CSV table of C-alpha atoms in Angstrom, one decimal:
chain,number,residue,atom,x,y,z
A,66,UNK,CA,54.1,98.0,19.6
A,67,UNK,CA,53.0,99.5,22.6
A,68,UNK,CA,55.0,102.3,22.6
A,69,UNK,CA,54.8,102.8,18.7
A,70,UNK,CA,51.1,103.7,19.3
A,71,UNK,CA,49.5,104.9,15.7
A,72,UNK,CA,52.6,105.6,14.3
A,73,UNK,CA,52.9,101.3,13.2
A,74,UNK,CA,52.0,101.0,9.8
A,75,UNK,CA,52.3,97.1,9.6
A,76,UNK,CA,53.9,94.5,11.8
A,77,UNK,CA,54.6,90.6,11.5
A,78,UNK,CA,55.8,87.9,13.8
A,79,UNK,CA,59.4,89.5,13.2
A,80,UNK,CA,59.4,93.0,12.0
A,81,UNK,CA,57.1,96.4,12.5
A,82,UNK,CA,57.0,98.8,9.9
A,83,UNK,CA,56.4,102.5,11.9
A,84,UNK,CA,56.6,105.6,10.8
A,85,UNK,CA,59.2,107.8,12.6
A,86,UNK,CA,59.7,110.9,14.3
A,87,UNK,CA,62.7,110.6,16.2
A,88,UNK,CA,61.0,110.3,19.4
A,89,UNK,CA,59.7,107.0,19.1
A,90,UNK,CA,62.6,104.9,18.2
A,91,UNK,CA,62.8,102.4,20.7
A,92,UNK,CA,66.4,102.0,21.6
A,93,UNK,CA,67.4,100.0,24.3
A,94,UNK,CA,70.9,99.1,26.0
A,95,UNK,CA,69.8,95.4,26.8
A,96,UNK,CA,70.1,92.0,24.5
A,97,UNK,CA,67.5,92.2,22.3
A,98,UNK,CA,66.4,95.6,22.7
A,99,UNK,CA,68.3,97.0,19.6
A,100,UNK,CA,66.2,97.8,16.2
A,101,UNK,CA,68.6,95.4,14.1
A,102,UNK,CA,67.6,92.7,16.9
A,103,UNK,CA,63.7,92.6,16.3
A,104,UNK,CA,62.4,95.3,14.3
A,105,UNK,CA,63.0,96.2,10.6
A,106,UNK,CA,63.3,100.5,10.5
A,107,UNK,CA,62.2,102.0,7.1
A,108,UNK,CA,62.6,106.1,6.2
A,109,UNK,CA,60.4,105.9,3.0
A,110,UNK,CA,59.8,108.8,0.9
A,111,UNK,CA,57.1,107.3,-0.9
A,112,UNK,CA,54.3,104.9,0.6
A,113,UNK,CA,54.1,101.6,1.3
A,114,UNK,CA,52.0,99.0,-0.8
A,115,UNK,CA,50.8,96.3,0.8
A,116,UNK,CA,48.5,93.6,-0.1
A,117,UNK,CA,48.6,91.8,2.8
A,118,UNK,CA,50.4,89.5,5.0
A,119,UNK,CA,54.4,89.0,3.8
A,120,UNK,CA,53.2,90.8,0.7
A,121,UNK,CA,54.2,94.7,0.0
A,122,UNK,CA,56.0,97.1,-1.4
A,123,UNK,CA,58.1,100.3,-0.7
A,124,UNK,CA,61.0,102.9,-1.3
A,125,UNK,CA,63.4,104.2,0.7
A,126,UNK,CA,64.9,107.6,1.0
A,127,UNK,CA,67.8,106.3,-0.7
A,128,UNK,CA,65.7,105.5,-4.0
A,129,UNK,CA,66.5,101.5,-3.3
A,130,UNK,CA,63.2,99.7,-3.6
A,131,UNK,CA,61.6,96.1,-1.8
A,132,UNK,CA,59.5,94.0,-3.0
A,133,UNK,CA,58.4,91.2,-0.7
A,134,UNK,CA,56.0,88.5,-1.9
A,135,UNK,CA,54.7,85.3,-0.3
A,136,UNK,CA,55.2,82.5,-2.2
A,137,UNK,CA,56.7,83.2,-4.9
A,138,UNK,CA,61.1,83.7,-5.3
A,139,UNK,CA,61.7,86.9,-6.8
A,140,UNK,CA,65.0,86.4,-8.2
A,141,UNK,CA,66.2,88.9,-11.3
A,142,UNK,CA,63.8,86.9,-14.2
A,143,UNK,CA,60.6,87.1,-11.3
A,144,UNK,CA,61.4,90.6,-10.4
A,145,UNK,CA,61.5,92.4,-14.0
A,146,UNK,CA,57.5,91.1,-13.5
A,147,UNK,CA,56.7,91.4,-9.8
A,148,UNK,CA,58.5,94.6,-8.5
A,149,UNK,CA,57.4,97.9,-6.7
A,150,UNK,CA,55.5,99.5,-9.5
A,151,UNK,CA,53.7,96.4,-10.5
A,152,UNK,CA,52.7,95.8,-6.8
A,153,UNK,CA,51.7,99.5,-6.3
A,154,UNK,CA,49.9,98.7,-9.5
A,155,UNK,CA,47.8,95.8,-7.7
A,156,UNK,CA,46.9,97.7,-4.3
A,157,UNK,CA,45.8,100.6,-5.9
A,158,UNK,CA,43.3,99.2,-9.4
A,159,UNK,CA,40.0,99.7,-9.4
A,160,UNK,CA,39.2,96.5,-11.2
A,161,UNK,CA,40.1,93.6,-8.8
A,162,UNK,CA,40.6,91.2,-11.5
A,163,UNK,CA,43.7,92.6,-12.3
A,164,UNK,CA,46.7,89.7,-12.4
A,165,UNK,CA,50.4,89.1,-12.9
A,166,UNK,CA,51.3,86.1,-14.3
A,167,UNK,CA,54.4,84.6,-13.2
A,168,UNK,CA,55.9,81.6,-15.0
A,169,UNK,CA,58.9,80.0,-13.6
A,170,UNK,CA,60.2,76.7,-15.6
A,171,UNK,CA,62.9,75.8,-13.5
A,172,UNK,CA,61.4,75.9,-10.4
A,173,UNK,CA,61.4,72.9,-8.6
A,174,UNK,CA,58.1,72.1,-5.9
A,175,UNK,CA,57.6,69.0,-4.0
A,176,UNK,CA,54.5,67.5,-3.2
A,177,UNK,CA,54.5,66.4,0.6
A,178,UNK,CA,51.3,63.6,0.4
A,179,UNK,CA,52.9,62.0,-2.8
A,180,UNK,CA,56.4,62.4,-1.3
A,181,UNK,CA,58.1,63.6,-4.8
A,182,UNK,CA,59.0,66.1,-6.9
A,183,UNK,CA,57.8,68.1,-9.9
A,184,UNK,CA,60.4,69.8,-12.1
């Protein structure tokens, strides 16, 4: 991250989101010094929406769009809700009391003091 300087946009404990120039891709020829090894590389057109840790949104160049959400599984019922416009949507209102509301009757959560599960 170092070497990124202000060009890193957002990082977690396994990926850095940067905006590049290509000058600042860091490249390597050692184990572990490739981008695929530790470092997710994004060319977005548009910008990226995040609401904080594991939670954000973005586009690529390619038109393909990411949605990433803690918490919650965004398979294809989820993500016709929680997607990139709804998430750009969040970041960007004015009125904070603005929700989505997600309901998901087959999932399946377990409760870890009782030691069961809720269906």
């Amino acid at each position: 991250m170092d070497k990124l300087g202000d060009a890193v946009l957002d990082h977690d404990t396994d990926s850095i989101i940067y905006a590049s120039n290509d000058k600042n891709d860091p490249h390597g020829n050692f184990l572990g010094s490739s981008p695929t090894n530790w470092m997710v590389k994004l060319f977005l057109t548009s910008p990226l929406f995040t609401g904080g840790p594991k939670n954000y949104a973005y586009r690529t160049s390619k038109g393909k769009t990411c949605c990433k959400v803690r918490g919650f599984a965004l398979n294809f019922k989820n993500s016709q809700t929680l997607n990139f416009d709804s998430i750009k949507h969040l970041v960007c209102a004015l009125d904070q009391n603005d929700t989505i509301s997600i309901h998901d009757a087959a999932k399946i959560t377990r409760d870890g003091k009782k030691r069961s599960y809720q269906y």
